[in-house]
PDB file of C-alpha atoms in Angstrom:
ATOM      1  CA  MET A  23       6.400  -7.585 -43.241  1.00  0.00           C
ATOM      2  CA  PRO A  24       4.673  -6.337 -40.055  1.00  0.00           C
ATOM      3  CA  THR A  25       6.408  -3.690 -37.974  1.00  0.00           C
ATOM      4  CA  PRO A  26       7.970  -5.247 -34.840  1.00  0.00           C
ATOM      5  CA  ARG A  27       6.260  -4.310 -31.619  1.00  0.00           C
ATOM      6  CA  PRO A  28       8.322  -2.064 -29.345  1.00  0.00           C
ATOM      7  CA  HIS A  29       9.475  -3.191 -25.942  1.00  0.00           C
ATOM      8  CA  ILE A  30       7.831  -0.812 -23.478  1.00  0.00           C
ATOM      9  CA  ILE A  31       8.999  -0.192 -19.918  1.00  0.00           C
ATOM     10  CA  LEU A  32       7.012   1.692 -17.275  1.00  0.00           C
ATOM     11  CA  ILE A  33       9.065   2.821 -14.280  1.00  0.00           C
ATOM     12  CA  ILE A  34       7.255   4.157 -11.232  1.00  0.00           C
ATOM     13  CA  THR A  35       8.954   5.344  -8.068  1.00  0.00           C
ATOM     14  CA  ASP A  36       7.263   5.076  -4.700  1.00  0.00           C
ATOM     15  CA  GLN A  37       6.662   7.907  -2.230  1.00  0.00           C
ATOM     16  CA  GLN A  38       8.830  10.293  -4.211  1.00  0.00           C
ATOM     17  CA  ARG A  39       8.021  13.989  -4.174  1.00  0.00           C
ATOM     18  CA  TYR A  40       8.758  16.487  -6.924  1.00  0.00           C
ATOM     19  CA  ASP A  41      11.594  17.971  -4.866  1.00  0.00           C
ATOM     20  CA  THR A  42      13.515  14.690  -4.674  1.00  0.00           C
ATOM     21  CA  ILE A  43      14.790  14.682  -8.268  1.00  0.00           C
ATOM     22  CA  ALA A  44      18.002  16.618  -8.840  1.00  0.00           C
ATOM     23  CA  ALA A  45      17.235  17.502 -12.465  1.00  0.00           C
ATOM     24  CA  LEU A  46      14.084  19.341 -11.392  1.00  0.00           C
ATOM     25  CA  GLY A  47      16.191  21.832  -9.464  1.00  0.00           C
ATOM     26  CA  PHE A  48      17.048  20.021  -6.231  1.00  0.00           C
ATOM     27  CA  PRO A  49      20.771  19.155  -6.341  1.00  0.00           C
ATOM     28  CA  TYR A  50      20.963  17.917  -2.742  1.00  0.00           C
ATOM     29  CA  ILE A  51      19.791  14.481  -3.883  1.00  0.00           C
ATOM     30  CA  ASP A  52      21.610  12.036  -6.164  1.00  0.00           C
ATOM     31  CA  THR A  53      19.271  10.628  -8.861  1.00  0.00           C
ATOM     32  CA  PRO A  54      21.397  10.126 -12.007  1.00  0.00           C
ATOM     33  CA  ASN A  55      19.009   7.834 -13.876  1.00  0.00           C
ATOM     34  CA  LEU A  56      15.912   9.831 -13.054  1.00  0.00           C
ATOM     35  CA  ASN A  57      17.827  12.910 -14.173  1.00  0.00           C
ATOM     36  CA  ARG A  58      18.387  11.242 -17.528  1.00  0.00           C
ATOM     37  CA  LEU A  59      14.679  10.529 -17.864  1.00  0.00           C
ATOM     38  CA  VAL A  60      13.997  14.224 -17.232  1.00  0.00           C
ATOM     39  CA  ARG A  61      16.632  15.341 -19.756  1.00  0.00           C
ATOM     40  CA  GLU A  62      15.691  12.936 -22.533  1.00  0.00           C
ATOM     41  CA  GLY A  63      11.955  12.654 -21.896  1.00  0.00           C
ATOM     42  CA  VAL A  64       9.048  14.880 -20.932  1.00  0.00           C
ATOM     43  CA  SER A  65       8.625  16.334 -17.445  1.00  0.00           C
ATOM     44  CA  PHE A  66       5.139  17.331 -16.275  1.00  0.00           C
ATOM     45  CA  GLY A  67       5.376  20.205 -13.796  1.00  0.00           C
ATOM     46  CA  ASN A  68       1.669  20.501 -13.017  1.00  0.00           C
ATOM     47  CA  CYS A  69       0.528  16.900 -12.585  1.00  0.00           C
ATOM     48  CA  PHE A  70      -1.831  15.668  -9.872  1.00  0.00           C
ATOM     49  CA  ILE A  71      -2.820  12.256  -8.525  1.00  0.00           C
ATOM     50  CA  THR A  72      -6.404  11.077  -8.139  1.00  0.00           C
ATOM     51  CA  ALA A  73      -6.053  10.036  -4.493  1.00  0.00           C
ATOM     52  CA  PRO A  74      -3.613  10.792  -1.652  1.00  0.00           C
ATOM     53  CA  SER A  75      -3.171   7.119  -0.738  1.00  0.00           C
ATOM     54  CA  CYS A  76      -1.403   4.258  -2.449  1.00  0.00           C
ATOM     55  CA  ALA A  77      -3.862   1.680  -3.770  1.00  0.00           C
ATOM     56  CA  PRO A  78      -6.598   4.088  -4.966  1.00  0.00           C
ATOM     57  CA  SER A  79      -4.031   6.168  -6.866  1.00  0.00           C
ATOM     58  CA  ARG A  80      -2.356   3.143  -8.453  1.00  0.00           C
ATOM     59  CA  ALA A  81      -5.702   1.627  -9.401  1.00  0.00           C
ATOM     60  CA  SER A  82      -6.588   4.862 -11.211  1.00  0.00           C
ATOM     61  CA  LEU A  83      -3.323   4.750 -13.132  1.00  0.00           C
ATOM     62  CA  PHE A  84      -3.843   1.146 -14.171  1.00  0.00           C
ATOM     63  CA  THR A  85      -7.518   1.458 -15.132  1.00  0.00           C
ATOM     64  CA  GLY A  86      -7.956   5.046 -16.320  1.00  0.00           C
ATOM     65  CA  TYR A  87     -10.795   5.621 -13.841  1.00  0.00           C
ATOM     66  CA  TYR A  88     -11.218   7.807 -10.757  1.00  0.00           C
ATOM     67  CA  PRO A  89     -11.464   6.087  -7.353  1.00  0.00           C
ATOM     68  CA  HIS A  90     -15.186   6.800  -7.087  1.00  0.00           C
ATOM     69  CA  THR A  91     -15.601   4.760 -10.291  1.00  0.00           C
ATOM     70  CA  THR A  92     -13.234   1.890  -9.471  1.00  0.00           C
ATOM     71  CA  GLY A  93     -14.624   1.608  -5.951  1.00  0.00           C
ATOM     72  CA  ILE A  94     -11.068   1.408  -4.611  1.00  0.00           C
ATOM     73  CA  LEU A  95     -11.085   4.116  -1.958  1.00  0.00           C
ATOM     74  CA  LYS A  96      -8.440   2.841   0.463  1.00  0.00           C
ATOM     75  CA  ASN A  97      -5.629   0.335   0.767  1.00  0.00           C
ATOM     76  CA  ALA A  98      -6.850  -3.277   0.900  1.00  0.00           C
ATOM     77  CA  ASP A  99      -9.965  -2.581  -1.138  1.00  0.00           C
ATOM     78  CA  ARG A 100     -10.160  -5.416  -3.634  1.00  0.00           C
ATOM     79  CA  TRP A 101      -8.268  -4.549  -6.847  1.00  0.00           C
ATOM     80  CA  THR A 102      -7.899  -7.297  -9.445  1.00  0.00           C
ATOM     81  CA  ARG A 103      -8.312  -5.750 -12.935  1.00  0.00           C
ATOM     82  CA  SER A 104      -6.201  -3.436 -15.120  1.00  0.00           C
ATOM     83  CA  TRP A 105      -5.387  -2.571 -18.730  1.00  0.00           C
ATOM     84  CA  VAL A 106      -2.386  -4.905 -18.472  1.00  0.00           C
ATOM     85  CA  GLU A 107      -4.920  -7.632 -19.265  1.00  0.00           C
ATOM     86  CA  ASN A 108      -5.477  -5.961 -22.649  1.00  0.00           C
ATOM     87  CA  LEU A 109      -1.761  -6.155 -23.383  1.00  0.00           C
ATOM     88  CA  ASN A 110      -1.763  -9.788 -22.379  1.00  0.00           C
ATOM     89  CA  ASP A 111      -4.645 -10.491 -24.758  1.00  0.00           C
ATOM     90  CA  ALA A 112      -2.832  -8.596 -27.543  1.00  0.00           C
ATOM     91  CA  GLY A 113       0.173 -10.891 -27.310  1.00  0.00           C
ATOM     92  CA  TYR A 114       2.532  -8.955 -25.023  1.00  0.00           C
ATOM     93  CA  TYR A 115       4.428 -10.874 -22.355  1.00  0.00           C
ATOM     94  CA  CYS A 116       3.908  -8.761 -19.234  1.00  0.00           C
ATOM     95  CA  VAL A 117       6.114  -8.795 -16.142  1.00  0.00           C
ATOM     96  CA  ASN A 118       5.776  -6.863 -12.881  1.00  0.00           C
ATOM     97  CA  VAL A 119       8.778  -6.379 -10.633  1.00  0.00           C
ATOM     98  CA  GLY A 120       8.297  -4.451  -7.396  1.00  0.00           C
ATOM     99  CA  LYS A 121       5.378  -2.795  -5.690  1.00  0.00           C
ATOM    100  CA  MET A 122       1.868  -2.715  -7.120  1.00  0.00           C
ATOM    101  CA  HIS A 123      -0.241  -2.729  -3.936  1.00  0.00           C
ATOM    102  CA  THR A 124      -2.944  -4.817  -5.535  1.00  0.00           C
ATOM    103  CA  TYR A 125      -5.209  -6.657  -3.174  1.00  0.00           C
ATOM    104  CA  PRO A 126      -4.880  -9.543  -2.758  1.00  0.00           C
ATOM    105  CA  TYR A 127      -1.148  -8.905  -3.143  1.00  0.00           C
ATOM    106  CA  HIS A 128      -0.543 -11.735  -5.637  1.00  0.00           C
ATOM    107  CA  THR A 129      -3.423 -10.854  -7.950  1.00  0.00           C
ATOM    108  CA  PRO A 130      -2.229 -11.574 -11.527  1.00  0.00           C
ATOM    109  CA  LEU A 131      -3.651  -8.261 -12.859  1.00  0.00           C
ATOM    110  CA  GLY A 132      -2.828  -9.388 -16.383  1.00  0.00           C
ATOM    111  CA  PHE A 133       0.855 -10.126 -15.768  1.00  0.00           C
ATOM    112  CA  HIS A 134       2.447 -13.389 -16.829  1.00  0.00           C
ATOM    113  CA  GLU A 135       5.060 -13.034 -14.063  1.00  0.00           C
ATOM    114  CA  ARG A 136       5.032 -11.069 -10.826  1.00  0.00           C
ATOM    115  CA  TYR A 137       7.957 -10.543  -8.455  1.00  0.00           C
ATOM    116  CA  VAL A 138       6.202  -8.826  -5.586  1.00  0.00           C
ATOM    117  CA  VAL A 139       8.209  -6.514  -3.321  1.00  0.00           C
ATOM    118  CA  GLU A 140       5.675  -4.640  -1.202  1.00  0.00           C
ATOM    119  CA  ASN A 141       8.097  -3.880   1.650  1.00  0.00           C
ATOM    120  CA  LYS A 142       5.575  -4.486   4.402  1.00  0.00           C
ATOM    121  CA  ASP A 143       7.099  -4.386   7.876  1.00  0.00           C
ATOM    122  CA  ARG A 144       4.023  -4.565  10.057  1.00  0.00           C
ATOM    123  CA  PHE A 145       0.569  -6.113  10.312  1.00  0.00           C
ATOM    124  CA  LEU A 146      -1.829  -4.181   8.099  1.00  0.00           C
ATOM    125  CA  GLU A 147      -4.843  -5.581   6.314  1.00  0.00           C
ATOM    126  CA  GLU A 148      -3.832  -9.188   6.923  1.00  0.00           C
ATOM    127  CA  ARG A 149      -1.084 -11.358   8.365  1.00  0.00           C
ATOM    128  CA  PHE A 150       2.567 -10.383   8.055  1.00  0.00           C
ATOM    129  CA  TYR A 151       3.301 -10.648   4.347  1.00  0.00           C
ATOM    130  CA  PHE A 152       6.546 -12.204   3.046  1.00  0.00           C
ATOM    131  CA  ASP A 153       7.488 -10.825  -0.360  1.00  0.00           C
ATOM    132  CA  GLU A 154      10.493 -11.569  -2.588  1.00  0.00           C
ATOM    133  CA  TRP A 155      12.710  -9.204  -0.588  1.00  0.00           C
ATOM    134  CA  ASP A 156      11.790 -10.859   2.709  1.00  0.00           C
ATOM    135  CA  LYS A 157      12.633 -14.237   1.197  1.00  0.00           C
ATOM    136  CA  ALA A 158      16.012 -13.001  -0.080  1.00  0.00           C
ATOM    137  CA  LEU A 159      16.945 -11.562   3.313  1.00  0.00           C
ATOM    138  CA  ARG A 160      15.820 -14.687   5.146  1.00  0.00           C
ATOM    139  CA  PHE A 161      17.932 -16.822   2.782  1.00  0.00           C
ATOM    140  CA  ARG A 162      21.005 -14.741   3.727  1.00  0.00           C
ATOM    141  CA  GLY A 163      20.210 -14.798   7.427  1.00  0.00           C
ATOM    142  CA  LEU A 164      19.568 -11.052   7.541  1.00  0.00           C
ATOM    143  CA  ALA A 165      16.858  -9.231   9.496  1.00  0.00           C
ATOM    144  CA  LYS A 166      15.089  -6.501   7.548  1.00  0.00           C
ATOM    145  CA  GLN A 167      15.363  -2.968   8.867  1.00  0.00           C
ATOM    146  CA  GLN A 168      11.867  -2.052   9.977  1.00  0.00           C
ATOM    147  CA  ARG A 169       9.933   0.210  12.280  1.00  0.00           C
ATOM    148  CA  ALA A 170       9.798  -2.363  15.085  1.00  0.00           C
ATOM    149  CA  PHE A 171      13.595  -2.000  15.359  1.00  0.00           C
ATOM    150  CA  TYR A 172      13.632   1.727  14.721  1.00  0.00           C
ATOM    151  CA  ARG A 173      11.283   2.340  17.626  1.00  0.00           C
ATOM    152  CA  THR A 174      13.845   0.924  20.047  1.00  0.00           C
ATOM    153  CA  ARG A 175      16.327   3.677  19.120  1.00  0.00           C
ATOM    154  CA  SER A 176      16.774   6.580  21.508  1.00  0.00           C
ATOM    155  CA  ASP A 177      16.600   9.050  18.597  1.00  0.00           C
ATOM    156  CA  TYR A 178      13.483   7.542  17.024  1.00  0.00           C
ATOM    157  CA  ARG A 179      11.311  10.654  17.416  1.00  0.00           C
ATOM    158  CA  GLU A 180      14.006  13.024  16.207  1.00  0.00           C
ATOM    159  CA  ARG A 181      14.608  10.931  13.082  1.00  0.00           C
ATOM    160  CA  LEU A 182      11.122  11.618  11.691  1.00  0.00           C
ATOM    161  CA  GLY A 183      11.250   8.356   9.760  1.00  0.00           C
ATOM    162  CA  ALA A 184      14.689   8.908   8.155  1.00  0.00           C
ATOM    163  CA  PHE A 185      17.243   6.155   8.841  1.00  0.00           C
ATOM    164  CA  GLU A 186      20.498   5.040   7.226  1.00  0.00           C
ATOM    165  CA  TRP A 187      20.707   1.730   5.401  1.00  0.00           C
ATOM    166  CA  GLU A 188      22.897  -0.449   7.618  1.00  0.00           C
ATOM    167  CA  LEU A 189      22.720  -3.822   5.835  1.00  0.00           C
ATOM    168  CA  PRO A 190      24.935  -4.782   2.849  1.00  0.00           C
ATOM    169  CA  GLU A 191      24.273  -2.544  -0.137  1.00  0.00           C
ATOM    170  CA  ASP A 192      23.294  -5.443  -2.376  1.00  0.00           C
ATOM    171  CA  ALA A 193      20.576  -6.381   0.128  1.00  0.00           C
ATOM    172  CA  HIS A 194      18.759  -3.079  -0.403  1.00  0.00           C
ATOM    173  CA  PRO A 195      15.379  -3.638  -2.119  1.00  0.00           C
ATOM    174  CA  ASP A 196      16.234  -1.264  -4.978  1.00  0.00           C
ATOM    175  CA  ASN A 197      19.302  -3.303  -5.848  1.00  0.00           C
ATOM    176  CA  LEU A 198      17.388  -6.554  -5.454  1.00  0.00           C
ATOM    177  CA  LEU A 199      14.789  -5.325  -7.937  1.00  0.00           C
ATOM    178  CA  ALA A 200      17.497  -4.388 -10.400  1.00  0.00           C
ATOM    179  CA  ARG A 201      18.958  -7.889 -10.228  1.00  0.00           C
ATOM    180  CA  ILE A 202      15.676  -9.732 -10.698  1.00  0.00           C
ATOM    181  CA  SER A 203      14.305  -7.438 -13.419  1.00  0.00           C
ATOM    182  CA  PRO A 204      14.054  -9.221 -16.782  1.00  0.00           C
ATOM    183  CA  GLY A 205      16.767  -8.279 -19.294  1.00  0.00           C
ATOM    184  CA  SER A 206      20.345  -7.350 -18.556  1.00  0.00           C
ATOM    185  CA  SER A 207      19.862  -3.799 -19.845  1.00  0.00           C
ATOM    186  CA  LEU A 208      17.680  -3.079 -16.827  1.00  0.00           C
ATOM    187  CA  GLN A 209      20.441  -4.148 -14.489  1.00  0.00           C
ATOM    188  CA  VAL A 210      22.848  -1.404 -15.530  1.00  0.00           C
ATOM    189  CA  GLY A 211      22.899   1.816 -13.556  1.00  0.00           C
ATOM    190  CA  VAL A 212      19.631   1.592 -11.642  1.00  0.00           C
ATOM    191  CA  ARG A 213      21.376   1.245  -8.282  1.00  0.00           C
ATOM    192  CA  MET A 214      19.583   3.552  -5.840  1.00  0.00           C
ATOM    193  CA  ASP A 215      17.169   5.220  -8.274  1.00  0.00           C
ATOM    194  CA  LYS A 216      14.127   3.400  -6.915  1.00  0.00           C
ATOM    195  CA  LEU A 217      13.231   1.166  -9.843  1.00  0.00           C
ATOM    196  CA  LYS A 218       9.864  -0.126  -8.781  1.00  0.00           C
ATOM    197  CA  ARG A 219       8.095  -1.647 -11.727  1.00  0.00           C
ATOM    198  CA  VAL A 220       8.758  -3.111 -15.141  1.00  0.00           C
ATOM    199  CA  ILE A 221       5.719  -3.810 -17.278  1.00  0.00           C
ATOM    200  CA  SER A 222       4.386  -3.287 -20.766  1.00  0.00           C
ATOM    201  CA  LYS A 223       2.106  -0.328 -21.519  1.00  0.00           C
ATOM    202  CA  GLN A 224      -0.491   0.672 -24.093  1.00  0.00           C
ATOM    203  CA  PRO A 225      -3.226   3.385 -24.405  1.00  0.00           C
ATOM    204  CA  PRO A 226      -5.746   3.798 -21.511  1.00  0.00           C
ATOM    205  CA  TYR A 227      -7.738   0.781 -20.376  1.00  0.00           C
ATOM    206  CA  SER A 228     -10.929   0.704 -22.431  1.00  0.00           C
ATOM    207  CA  ALA A 229     -12.809  -2.233 -20.991  1.00  0.00           C
ATOM    208  CA  ASN A 230     -16.327  -1.451 -19.805  1.00  0.00           C
ATOM    209  CA  GLN A 231     -15.927  -3.572 -16.690  1.00  0.00           C
ATOM    210  CA  ARG A 232     -14.875  -2.049 -13.413  1.00  0.00           C
ATOM    211  CA  THR A 233     -11.877  -3.404 -11.495  1.00  0.00           C
TER     212      THR A 233
END
């Protein structure tokens, strides 16, 4: 009888520095679930990214290649391929919940389902983009907190980009992602730990075709 395939979950947080995880020696921040990952897993204390911007770095992670090989050198460079396609071909059912920063945004990338939450609050490489979070807020009649509103505040410059969440807690994108993530086990305890992505994973992408 063949050995059952494991269910594999890849969790990636966004814009999170080393000093924003309590278990790594920074108790001023509350990250209970990330702390558990540190305690029960492996923590790399000397790890470096391949690029200091979002899409090139993510494309490296999901292809196994450096940016100068993928050709993805900045956000909005076309990115449509990844090793998730290999998992798909091998019989895994692959789901993405959260931010990927592929371009175009809804590129399948090998996933059977994608619930895109890019959290865009301004015009960037194209028109204003409505993701799953925008749709959920619009359905509830809520206006997303965004820089256009922040800039009207008298303390905008002093805030240095740090603002309190003023909408209902269950409207926060982290909580939304927890609710729409497949499987009830993912909905327990994630709360404000920045769950950003749920997909299947296997060894590095081996295809000889660039992204």
